[in-house]
Amino acid sequence: MRRMLPVMMLFMLFGLTACETMAPKPEVLPAGVQLNAKYYTQVTMQYEKGKYRTSNYRRGALLAVNTEVELLGFTRKSITVKLIKQNKELLIENVIKHTGEDPYQAFAKLFAKQPLNLRKFTSAERKKITQAKAAKGMSKDAVLVAIGYPPITRTPTLESDDWTYWSNRFNTFIVYFENGKVSRIKD
C-alpha cells in the first residue's frame, strides 16, 4: 500500500491538471461566444513564444488589430486561439491582478465577431495603430487600439488622464492625456 500511494497521488495530480485544460461545455460560455468560431482582434498585441499576457508587455511579435483568429478554448486562467493565417496557436494568459477580469471578460475586450472599423480614426492615428505605437494627438480610443489596455495596477480607470504601461517586466512608460488626446509620453 505504501508503494501505491505515490503512484495514486501522481494520477490524481494528472487528473486535476487535465480538468484545468479542458474546454468548457458550450452551455457555460457567455452568450454569443462559440468555440471554433472566427473572431477578430480589437487591439494590437505583442506576444512571445506563443503567449500573450494580459499584463500587456510591449515586446515580442506584433499581432495587428483585425487579425482573424479561431477560438479554441478557455480555462479559468487563459484563452487559446488559433491565428488563422499563420496556422498556429496563441495562448492568452489572463493575469487577473492586471485586468481585474475573468478570461471571458478579457476575451470580450480583445476579440469581436466583426473587424474593428478603423475609418473612425484619423489617418495619422491609423498609421500609429499599424505601428503599435501611441503618439501625441491620438485619442484615448486610438491608443487602446494601438497599444491595448493598461494594467489596472497602475491605471485603475480609463477615465484617468495618465495611463501606465509596461515596456517589459521591469520598465514602464506613461501616456498622458489632455482633453482626451495624448499630450505627451514619458519613458
N, CA, C and O of each residue as an XYZ file, in Angstrom:
748
protein
N       0.820     -1.195      0.000
C       0.000      0.000      0.000
C       0.871      1.269      0.000
O       0.554      2.244     -0.682
N       1.978      1.247      0.777
C       2.860      2.412      0.824
C       3.460      2.713     -0.550
O       3.659      3.872     -0.913
N       3.740      1.661     -1.299
C       4.323      1.843     -2.633
C       3.298      2.417     -3.605
O       3.663      3.132     -4.538
N       2.052      2.118     -3.399
C       0.990      2.574     -4.292
C       0.604      4.036     -4.052
O       0.118      4.700     -4.969
N       0.811      4.543     -2.844
C       0.395      5.899     -2.506
C       1.007      6.961     -3.433
O       0.271      7.806     -3.944
N       2.336      6.947     -3.669
C       2.887      7.948     -4.597
C       2.307      7.845     -6.007
O       2.074      8.863     -6.660
N       2.074      6.621     -6.475
C       1.514      6.425     -7.814
C       0.088      6.965     -7.865
O      -0.291      7.631     -8.828
N      -0.700      6.681     -6.831
C      -2.076      7.180     -6.791
C      -2.110      8.700     -6.738
O      -2.955      9.325     -7.380
N      -1.197      9.299     -5.977
C      -1.149     10.769     -5.893
C      -0.764     11.371     -7.241
O      -1.287     12.418     -7.624
N       0.133     10.725     -7.953
C       0.536     11.207     -9.267
C      -0.640     11.173    -10.240
O      -0.841     12.120    -11.000
N      -1.422     10.083    -10.222
C      -2.603     10.000    -11.076
C      -3.615     11.092    -10.722
O      -4.230     11.679    -11.612
N      -3.789     11.363     -9.437
C      -4.713     12.426     -9.022
C      -4.240     13.772     -9.533
O      -5.051     14.576     -9.993
N      -2.930     14.035     -9.463
C      -2.373     15.296     -9.949
C      -2.606     15.447    -11.452
O      -3.008     16.514    -11.915
N      -2.352     14.374    -12.216
C      -2.597     14.434    -13.657
C      -4.071     14.659    -13.952
O      -4.414     15.395    -14.878
N      -4.935     14.038    -13.182
C      -6.375     14.217    -13.367
C      -6.801     15.650    -13.140
O      -7.606     16.182    -13.904
N      -6.276     16.289    -12.101
C      -6.613     17.690    -11.832
C      -6.069     18.606    -12.918
O      -6.733     19.558    -13.326
N      -4.855     18.314    -13.385
C      -4.273     19.118    -14.458
C      -5.102     18.995    -15.728
O      -5.311     19.991    -16.422
N      -5.570     17.816    -16.043
C      -6.392     17.608    -17.245
C      -7.687     18.399    -17.139
O      -8.149     18.952    -18.137
N      -8.281     18.467    -15.959
C      -9.519     19.233    -15.775
C      -9.290     20.710    -16.058
O     -10.163     21.377    -16.612
N      -8.136     21.223    -15.686
C      -7.810     22.640    -15.881
C      -7.789     23.012    -17.357
O      -8.218     24.108    -17.719
N      -7.299     22.120    -18.218
C      -7.107     22.473    -19.619
C      -8.264     22.070    -20.515
O      -8.227     22.337    -21.716
N      -9.272     21.447    -19.978
C     -10.406     21.044    -20.811
C     -11.218     22.256    -21.230
O     -11.387     23.195    -20.452
N     -11.710     22.238    -22.427
C     -12.565     23.324    -22.902
C     -13.908     23.245    -22.184
O     -14.402     22.149    -21.919
N     -14.512     24.410    -21.863
C     -15.802     24.374    -21.182
C     -16.891     23.872    -22.120
O     -16.762     23.942    -23.343
N     -17.953     23.372    -21.531
C     -19.107     22.962    -22.322
C     -19.742     24.219    -22.906
O     -19.755     25.260    -22.248
N     -20.271     24.144    -24.132
C     -20.849     25.336    -24.757
C     -21.892     26.040    -23.904
O     -22.031     27.259    -24.006
N     -22.635     25.315    -23.061
C     -23.683     25.960    -22.286
C     -23.131     26.881    -21.196
O     -23.887     27.690    -20.658
N     -21.824     26.788    -20.843
C     -21.263     27.679    -19.835
C     -20.532     28.867    -20.444
O     -20.071     29.743    -19.712
N     -20.419     28.915    -21.745
C     -19.800     30.066    -22.396
C     -20.758     31.257    -22.350
O     -21.975     31.070    -22.349
N     -20.227     32.468    -22.314
C     -21.109     33.640    -22.352
C     -21.941     33.663    -23.640
O     -21.546     33.099    -24.660
N     -23.070     34.311    -23.573
C     -23.952     34.421    -24.743
C     -23.177     34.987    -25.929
O     -22.463     35.982    -25.805
N     -23.329     34.341    -27.070
C     -22.702     34.818    -28.296
C     -21.284     34.326    -28.522
O     -20.734     34.538    -29.602
N     -20.675     33.676    -27.539
C     -19.310     33.171    -27.686
C     -19.382     31.689    -28.036
O     -20.047     30.910    -27.354
N     -18.689     31.312    -29.108
C     -18.725     29.922    -29.569
C     -17.313     29.418    -29.816
O     -16.479     30.111    -30.399
N     -17.066     28.208    -29.366
C     -15.787     27.574    -29.678
C     -15.732     27.269    -31.168
O     -16.760     27.011    -31.793
N     -14.543     27.300    -31.729
C     -14.266     27.029    -33.142
C     -14.881     28.072    -34.067
O     -14.977     27.843    -35.272
N     -15.299     29.211    -33.526
C     -15.837     30.296    -34.346
C     -14.726     31.299    -34.655
O     -13.703     31.346    -33.972
N     -14.948     32.093    -35.691
C     -13.988     33.099    -36.123
C     -14.252     34.419    -35.395
O     -15.397     34.846    -35.247
N     -13.155     35.061    -34.941
C     -13.209     36.364    -34.283
C     -12.079     37.222    -34.838
O     -11.204     36.737    -35.555
N     -12.115     38.515    -34.489
C     -11.089     39.458    -34.936
C     -10.517     40.190    -33.728
O     -11.251     40.578    -32.819
N      -9.205     40.375    -33.726
C      -8.589     41.133    -32.641
C      -9.094     42.576    -32.701
O      -9.304     43.131    -33.780
N      -9.283     43.170    -31.524
C      -9.790     44.545    -31.437
C      -8.710     45.527    -31.003
O      -8.931     46.738    -30.996
N      -7.554     45.008    -30.645
C      -6.394     45.818    -30.269
C      -5.157     45.130    -30.832
O      -5.193     43.941    -31.148
N      -4.075     45.870    -30.957
C      -2.823     45.210    -31.315
C      -2.264     44.564    -30.054
O      -2.440     45.078    -28.950
N      -1.604     43.459    -30.229
C      -0.992     42.733    -29.116
C       0.425     42.373    -29.512
O       0.737     42.235    -30.695
N       1.273     42.224    -28.521
C       2.618     41.734    -28.762
C       2.799     40.483    -27.919
O       2.485     40.469    -26.729
N       3.306     39.442    -28.548
C       3.424     38.161    -27.866
C       4.798     37.559    -28.092
O       5.485     37.865    -29.067
N       5.180     36.687    -27.155
C       6.464     35.997    -27.242
C       6.260     34.509    -26.992
O       5.474     34.115    -26.130
N       6.969     33.695    -27.746
C       6.959     32.247    -27.571
C       5.548     31.683    -27.505
O       5.257     30.811    -26.686
N       4.665     32.190    -28.383
C       3.310     31.661    -28.470
C       2.393     32.069    -27.337
O       1.344     31.456    -27.140
N       2.780     33.124    -26.568
C       1.976     33.531    -25.420
C       1.848     35.057    -25.345
O       2.826     35.793    -25.468
N       0.602     35.500    -25.139
C       0.321     36.907    -24.860
C      -0.207     36.972    -23.430
O      -1.154     36.269    -23.080
N       0.405     37.815    -22.611
C      -0.074     38.013    -21.241
C      -0.870     39.306    -21.204
O      -0.462     40.318    -21.773
N      -2.022     39.261    -20.521
C      -2.861     40.457    -20.434
C      -2.222     41.557    -19.588
O      -2.807     42.627    -19.425
N      -1.033     41.306    -19.052
C      -0.236     42.379    -18.434
C       0.135     43.393    -19.503
O       0.420     44.553    -19.205
N       0.127     42.936    -20.766
C       0.332     43.761    -21.944
C       1.739     44.341    -22.037
O       1.910     45.544    -22.230
N       2.751     43.475    -21.899
C       4.121     43.916    -22.132
C       4.254     44.315    -23.591
O       3.711     43.647    -24.470
N       4.962     45.386    -23.850
C       5.103     45.913    -25.207
C       6.387     45.403    -25.841
O       7.277     46.185    -26.177
N       6.478     44.082    -26.002
C       7.635     43.464    -26.639
C       7.202     42.173    -27.308
O       6.182     41.585    -26.948
N       7.972     41.744    -28.270
C       7.672     40.496    -28.966
C       7.070     40.745    -30.333
O       7.080     41.865    -30.843
N       6.549     39.682    -30.915
C       5.941     39.737    -32.246
C       4.633     40.517    -32.192
O       3.887     40.431    -31.217
N       4.370     41.264    -33.228
C       3.167     42.098    -33.309
C       2.005     41.307    -33.904
O       2.135     40.673    -34.951
N       0.873     41.360    -33.217
C      -0.377     40.802    -33.722
C      -1.279     42.001    -33.991
O      -1.758     42.649    -33.060
N      -1.504     42.289    -35.255
C      -2.220     43.505    -35.652
C      -3.696     43.453    -35.287
O      -4.288     42.380    -35.169
N      -4.275     44.629    -35.111
C      -5.722     44.726    -34.929
C      -6.385     44.124    -36.159
O      -5.845     44.213    -37.261
N      -7.546     43.516    -35.982
C      -8.330     42.865    -37.041
C      -7.708     41.578    -37.580
O      -8.053     41.130    -38.673
N      -6.800     40.988    -36.819
C      -6.267     39.679    -37.191
C      -7.354     38.635    -36.948
O      -7.989     38.619    -35.894
N      -7.559     37.766    -37.932
C      -8.553     36.693    -37.817
C      -8.022     35.574    -36.935
O      -6.902     35.096    -37.116
N      -8.852     35.162    -35.970
C      -8.495     34.044    -35.103
C      -9.675     33.094    -34.982
O     -10.817     33.458    -35.260
N      -9.381     31.882    -34.567
C     -10.419     30.902    -34.245
C     -10.325     30.626    -32.750
O      -9.242     30.334    -32.244
N     -11.432     30.714    -32.046
C     -11.455     30.445    -30.615
C     -11.394     28.944    -30.382
O     -12.279     28.205    -30.814
N     -10.349     28.495    -29.698
C     -10.185     27.069    -29.433
C     -10.637     26.662    -28.038
O     -11.145     25.556    -27.853
N     -10.460     27.544    -27.048
C     -10.880     27.150    -25.709
C     -10.540     28.141    -24.631
O      -9.802     29.104    -24.842
N     -11.098     27.879    -23.464
C     -10.882     28.661    -22.259
C     -10.463     27.731    -21.130
O     -10.860     26.566    -21.106
N      -9.682     28.224    -20.216
C      -9.514     27.616    -18.902
C      -9.858     28.736    -17.922
O     -10.236     29.830    -18.340
N      -9.733     28.474    -16.652
C     -10.072     29.526    -15.699
C      -9.038     30.646    -15.679
O      -9.269     31.689    -15.066
N      -7.890     30.443    -16.349
C      -6.842     31.462    -16.371
C      -6.387     31.857    -17.776
O      -5.529     32.728    -17.919
N      -6.944     31.237    -18.809
C      -6.405     31.519    -20.143
C      -7.434     31.329    -21.247
O      -8.517     30.777    -21.051
N      -7.038     31.814    -22.413
C      -7.815     31.688    -23.642
C      -6.848     31.124    -24.682
O      -5.690     31.540    -24.739
N      -7.306     30.198    -25.491
C      -6.477     29.691    -26.582
C      -7.179     29.988    -27.899
O      -8.347     29.650    -28.092
N      -6.437     30.630    -28.802
C      -6.949     30.917    -30.145
C      -5.951     30.388    -31.168
O      -4.782     30.153    -30.864
N      -6.445     30.211    -32.380
C      -5.565     29.859    -33.493
C      -5.472     31.069    -34.404
O      -6.491     31.612    -34.830
N      -4.251     31.492    -34.702
C      -4.039     32.552    -35.682
C      -4.240     31.910    -37.047
O      -3.420     31.106    -37.489
N      -5.322     32.264    -37.705
C      -5.750     31.543    -38.899
C      -4.719     31.608    -40.025
O      -4.367     30.569    -40.583
N      -4.229     32.791    -40.372
C      -3.274     32.897    -41.488
C      -1.952     32.202    -41.202
O      -1.353     31.606    -42.097
N      -1.493     32.278    -39.946
C      -0.224     31.646    -39.579
C      -0.405     30.171    -39.232
O       0.572     29.428    -39.136
N      -1.652     29.751    -39.045
C      -1.967     28.379    -38.653
C      -1.179     27.954    -37.416
O      -0.576     26.881    -37.384
N      -1.196     28.830    -36.387
C      -0.542     28.469    -35.138
C      -1.362     28.953    -33.961
O      -2.125     29.914    -34.060
N      -1.187     28.265    -32.844
C      -1.948     28.593    -31.652
C      -1.278     29.716    -30.861
O      -0.056     29.859    -30.856
N      -2.121     30.507    -30.192
C      -1.653     31.565    -29.311
C      -2.376     31.394    -27.984
O      -3.606     31.351    -27.934
N      -1.610     31.299    -26.921
C      -2.163     31.218    -25.577
C      -2.242     32.625    -25.008
O      -1.246     33.347    -24.979
N      -3.413     33.007    -24.562
C      -3.597     34.306    -23.927
C      -3.748     34.048    -22.440
O      -4.767     33.534    -21.980
N      -2.724     34.413    -21.706
C      -2.720     34.198    -20.260
C      -3.365     35.405    -19.593
O      -2.831     36.514    -19.647
N      -4.501     35.185    -18.972
C      -5.215     36.263    -18.302
C      -4.639     36.452    -16.897
O      -4.818     35.605    -16.022
N      -3.952     37.567    -16.699
C      -3.357     37.881    -15.402
C      -4.382     38.739    -14.653
O      -4.451     39.953    -14.843
N      -5.171     38.087    -13.803
C      -6.319     38.736    -13.161
C      -5.923     39.980    -12.380
O      -6.660     40.967    -12.387
N      -4.775     39.957    -11.705
C      -4.390     41.139    -10.928
C      -4.093     42.349    -11.824
O      -4.072     43.481    -11.339
N      -3.866     42.124    -13.113
C      -3.614     43.228    -14.035
C      -4.843     43.628    -14.842
O      -4.900     44.729    -15.389
N      -5.837     42.722    -14.916
C      -7.054     43.045    -15.673
C      -8.267     43.248    -14.775
O      -9.175     44.006    -15.114
N      -8.281     42.568    -13.628
C      -9.455     42.600    -12.763
C     -10.624     41.845    -13.368
O     -11.767     42.020    -12.946
N     -10.340     41.002    -14.361
C     -11.395     40.331    -15.126
C     -11.124     38.840    -15.246
O      -9.984     38.388    -15.136
N     -12.192     38.084    -15.475
C     -12.019     36.669    -15.769
C     -11.706     36.539    -17.269
O     -11.813     37.524    -18.000
N     -11.326     35.356    -17.735
C     -10.972     35.199    -19.152
C     -12.093     35.575    -20.119
O     -11.817     36.054    -21.219
N     -13.356     35.368    -19.727
C     -14.462     35.713    -20.616
C     -14.556     37.220    -20.805
O     -14.801     37.693    -21.914
N     -14.363     37.980    -19.723
C     -14.387     39.447    -19.820
C     -13.189     39.937    -20.629
O     -13.325     40.841    -21.454
N     -12.020     39.347    -20.400
C     -10.835     39.718    -21.177
C     -11.060     39.417    -22.659
O     -10.697     40.216    -23.521
N     -11.655     38.267    -22.948
C     -11.944     37.892    -24.338
C     -12.823     38.950    -25.006
O     -12.574     39.334    -26.149
N     -13.852     39.423    -24.294
C     -14.781     40.408    -24.862
C     -14.092     41.728    -25.200
O     -14.533     42.430    -26.110
N     -13.025     42.081    -24.490
C     -12.278     43.302    -24.790
C     -11.296     43.113    -25.937
O     -11.032     44.046    -26.695
N     -10.759     41.911    -26.063
C      -9.706     41.657    -27.041
C     -10.211     41.195    -28.400
O      -9.528     41.372    -29.409
N     -11.416     40.598    -28.436
C     -11.919     39.988    -29.668
C     -13.378     40.347    -29.912
O     -14.126     40.623    -28.975
N     -13.774     40.342    -31.188
C     -15.171     40.566    -31.562
C     -15.468     39.768    -32.831
O     -14.558     39.317    -33.527
N     -16.761     39.605    -33.114
C     -17.191     38.861    -34.300
C     -16.884     39.614    -35.597
O     -16.725     39.001    -36.653
N     -16.804     40.936    -35.512
C     -16.569     41.770    -36.701
C     -15.232     42.503    -36.577
O     -14.796     42.810    -35.468
N     -14.584     42.781    -37.700
C     -13.369     43.600    -37.646
C     -13.697     44.994    -37.109
O     -14.810     45.491    -37.281
N     -12.722     45.611    -36.461
C     -12.880     46.962    -35.953
C     -12.836     47.943    -37.120
O     -11.964     47.843    -37.983
N     -13.773     48.893    -37.151
C     -13.800     49.910    -38.195
C     -12.730     50.954    -37.899
O     -12.907     51.798    -37.021
N     -11.635     50.897    -38.623
C     -10.526     51.826    -38.399
C     -10.753     53.183    -39.052
O      -9.993     54.120    -38.808
N     -11.792     53.298    -39.883
C     -12.063     54.579    -40.549
C     -12.491     55.664    -39.573
O     -12.484     56.846    -39.919
N     -12.865     55.276    -38.354
C     -13.271     56.277    -37.365
C     -12.067     57.036    -36.802
O     -12.236     58.018    -36.079
N     -10.866     56.588    -37.129
C      -9.647     57.250    -36.676
C      -9.048     58.093    -37.793
O      -9.293     57.837    -38.972
N      -8.273     59.088    -37.423
C      -7.607     59.930    -38.427
C      -6.542     59.097    -39.136
O      -6.169     58.025    -38.659
N      -6.060     59.584    -40.261
C      -5.019     58.845    -40.990
C      -3.747     58.750    -40.150
O      -3.060     57.730    -40.192
N      -3.423     59.791    -39.393
C      -2.237     59.742    -38.515
C      -2.421     58.685    -37.423
O      -1.481     57.960    -37.096
N      -3.632     58.596    -36.857
C      -3.900     57.581    -35.841
C      -3.817     56.180    -36.447
O      -3.251     55.274    -35.835
N      -4.374     55.998    -37.639
C      -4.324     54.684    -38.297
C      -2.883     54.252    -38.539
O      -2.549     53.079    -38.374
N      -2.028     55.194    -38.930
C      -0.614     54.875    -39.158
C       0.038     54.392    -37.865
O       0.760     53.395    -37.876
N      -0.204     55.079    -36.763
C       0.365     54.681    -35.474
C      -0.228     53.350    -34.992
O       0.476     52.542    -34.385
N      -1.504     53.124    -35.259
C      -2.130     51.845    -34.894
C      -1.414     50.703    -35.600
O      -1.127     49.684    -34.972
N      -1.117     50.845    -36.894
C      -0.428     49.770    -37.621
C       0.994     49.567    -37.107
O       1.556     48.480    -37.241
N       1.579     50.616    -36.516
C       2.925     50.520    -35.948
C       2.894     50.086    -34.482
O       3.946     49.870    -33.881
N       1.697     49.955    -33.901
C       1.518     49.606    -32.486
C       2.211     50.615    -31.580
O       2.933     50.250    -30.652
N       1.976     51.900    -31.872
C       2.603     52.973    -31.093
C       1.575     54.034    -30.724
O       0.633     54.295    -31.472
N       1.771     54.635    -29.564
C       0.989     55.807    -29.168
C       1.789     57.048    -29.550
O       3.020     57.020    -29.555
N       1.094     58.130    -29.870
C       1.773     59.364    -30.259
C       0.930     60.568    -29.861
O      -0.282     60.464    -29.673
N       1.584     61.688    -29.740
C       0.918     62.937    -29.378
C      -0.234     63.218    -30.346
O      -0.091     63.082    -31.561
N      -1.383     63.613    -29.778
C      -2.555     63.950    -30.583
C      -3.548     62.810    -30.765
O      -4.665     63.042    -31.226
N      -3.169     61.589    -30.416
C      -4.081     60.433    -30.579
C      -5.176     60.480    -29.516
O      -4.950     60.935    -28.394
N      -6.358     60.007    -29.883
C      -7.463     59.902    -28.929
C      -7.238     58.696    -28.011
O      -6.427     57.820    -28.310
N      -7.964     58.666    -26.899
C      -7.866     57.518    -25.992
C      -8.260     56.221    -26.711
O      -7.608     55.191    -26.540
N      -9.322     56.277    -27.511
C      -9.752     55.074    -28.252
C      -8.656     54.583    -29.195
O      -8.425     53.379    -29.315
N      -7.988     55.512    -29.858
C      -6.918     55.135    -30.784
C      -5.743     54.511    -30.033
O      -5.130     53.561    -30.519
N      -5.429     55.039    -28.856
C      -4.338     54.471    -28.049
C      -4.691     53.050    -27.619
O      -3.839     52.163    -27.663
N      -5.942     52.823    -27.202
C      -6.361     51.471    -26.823
C      -6.164     50.485    -27.964
O      -5.685     49.371    -27.752
N      -6.528     50.889    -29.160
C      -6.382     50.003    -30.322
C      -4.905     49.814    -30.653
O      -4.481     48.707    -30.985
N      -4.126     50.881    -30.566
C      -2.712     50.825    -30.940
C      -1.867     50.014    -29.971
O      -1.018     49.232    -30.400
N      -2.088     50.188    -28.661
C      -1.203     49.515    -27.703
C      -1.953     48.737    -26.618
O      -1.336     48.242    -25.675
N      -3.254     48.629    -26.743
C      -4.017     47.791    -25.821
C      -4.347     48.466    -24.501
O      -4.153     49.669    -24.322
N      -4.850     47.657    -23.589
C      -5.306     48.144    -22.290
C      -4.158     48.198    -21.289
O      -3.368     47.258    -21.201
N      -4.060     49.293    -20.533
C      -3.026     49.344    -19.500
C      -3.429     48.486    -18.305
O      -4.619     48.365    -18.015
N      -2.469     47.891    -17.609
C      -2.793     47.097    -16.419
C      -3.454     47.962    -15.343
O      -3.075     49.117    -15.148
N      -4.442     47.397    -14.650
C      -5.191     48.172    -13.655
C      -4.389     48.453    -12.393
O      -4.802     49.268    -11.568
N      -3.256     47.793    -12.232
C      -2.454     48.017    -11.036
C      -1.937     49.444    -10.960
O      -1.763     49.977     -9.864
N      -1.689     50.070    -12.101
C      -1.218     51.466    -12.118
C      -2.215     52.389    -12.816
O      -2.109     53.610    -12.709
N      -3.172     51.817    -13.522
C      -4.212     52.598    -14.207
C      -5.556     51.964    -13.875
O      -6.096     51.200    -14.675
N      -6.105     52.277    -12.693
C      -7.349     51.613    -12.280
C      -8.568     51.977    -13.116
O      -9.543     51.226    -13.139
N      -8.531     53.113    -13.801
C      -9.663     53.514    -14.641
C      -9.163     54.193    -15.911
O      -8.167     54.916    -15.896
N      -9.868     53.946    -17.002
C      -9.517     54.595    -18.272
C      -9.962     56.053    -18.295
O      -9.639     56.782    -19.233
N     -10.699     56.486    -17.275
C     -11.094     57.896    -17.150
C      -9.909     58.761    -16.732
O      -9.945     59.984    -16.861
N      -8.862     58.114    -16.232
C      -7.656     58.820    -15.794
C      -6.990     59.525    -16.974
O      -7.153     59.123    -18.126
N      -6.249     60.570    -16.672
C      -5.517     61.292    -17.721
C      -4.071     60.844    -17.841
O      -3.290     61.465    -18.562
N      -3.703     59.774    -17.145
C      -2.395     59.161    -17.367
C      -2.545     57.651    -17.251
O      -3.087     57.132    -16.275
N      -2.048     56.961    -18.276
C      -2.119     55.505    -18.353
C      -0.699     54.956    -18.316
O       0.153     55.362    -19.105
N      -0.452     54.031    -17.393
C       0.878     53.440    -17.255
C       0.897     52.051    -17.875
O       0.079     51.192    -17.542
N       1.834     51.849    -18.770
C       2.040     50.572    -19.453
C       3.412     50.026    -19.075
O       4.275     50.767    -18.605
N       3.606     48.733    -19.283
C       4.917     48.120    -19.122
C       5.545     47.910    -20.482
O       4.920     47.353    -21.385
N       6.780     48.356    -20.627
C       7.556     48.020    -21.825
C       7.958     46.555    -21.742
O       7.943     45.826    -22.734
N       8.321     46.142    -20.518
C       8.666     44.758    -20.204
C       8.420     44.563    -18.715
O       7.794     45.418    -18.089
N       8.883     43.487    -18.139
C       8.594     43.213    -16.725
C       9.166     44.257    -15.779
O       8.707     44.357    -14.641
N      10.139     45.027    -16.204
C      10.839     45.921    -15.290
C      10.702     47.408    -15.622
O      11.000     48.249    -14.774
N      10.268     47.745    -16.814
C      10.212     49.145    -17.242
C       8.802     49.548    -17.641
O       8.070     48.777    -18.262
N       8.438     50.765    -17.273
C       7.120     51.295    -17.617
C       7.258     52.560    -18.449
O       8.326     53.170    -18.514
N       6.166     52.936    -19.076
C       6.059     54.244    -19.703
C       4.649     54.754    -19.451
O       3.727     53.969    -19.233
N       4.488     56.062    -19.481
C       3.198     56.676    -19.156
C       2.722     57.501    -20.341
O       3.470     58.296    -20.910
N       1.463     57.293    -20.696
C       0.818     58.087    -21.746
C      -0.080     59.096    -21.026
O      -0.997     58.710    -20.301
N       0.189     60.396    -21.232
C      -0.582     61.470    -20.605
C      -1.579     62.039    -21.603
O      -1.275     62.188    -22.786
N      -2.779     62.356    -21.112
C      -3.844     62.903    -21.946
C      -4.286     64.273    -21.439
O      -4.283     64.538    -20.237
N      -4.655     65.114    -22.357
C      -5.335     66.384    -22.073
C      -6.510     66.465    -23.025
O      -6.348     66.325    -24.237
N      -7.705     66.694    -22.470
C      -8.923     66.774    -23.271
C      -9.117     65.534    -24.160
O      -9.589     65.640    -25.292
N      -8.750     64.373    -23.636
C      -8.979     63.120    -24.351
C      -7.970     62.800    -25.436
O      -8.134     61.819    -26.161
N      -6.909     63.625    -25.563
C      -5.874     63.400    -26.582
C      -4.509     63.264    -25.904
O      -4.269     63.867    -24.858
N      -3.623     62.476    -26.499
C      -2.285     62.318    -25.939
C      -1.564     63.657    -25.968
O      -1.441     64.291    -27.016
N      -1.088     64.077    -24.795
C      -0.346     65.332    -24.716
C       1.165     65.071    -24.669
O       1.963     65.868    -25.160
N       1.536     63.932    -24.064
C       2.955     63.550    -24.038
C       3.065     62.103    -23.586
O       2.125     61.521    -23.047
N       4.252     61.539    -23.826
C       4.561     60.173    -23.410
C       5.897     60.213    -22.677
O       6.880     60.752    -23.186
N       5.922     59.638    -21.483
C       7.145     59.650    -20.675
C       7.651     58.223    -20.536
O       6.950     57.352    -20.021
N       8.884     57.991    -21.002
C       9.520     56.669    -20.838
C      10.156     56.560    -19.479
O      10.740     55.526    -19.152
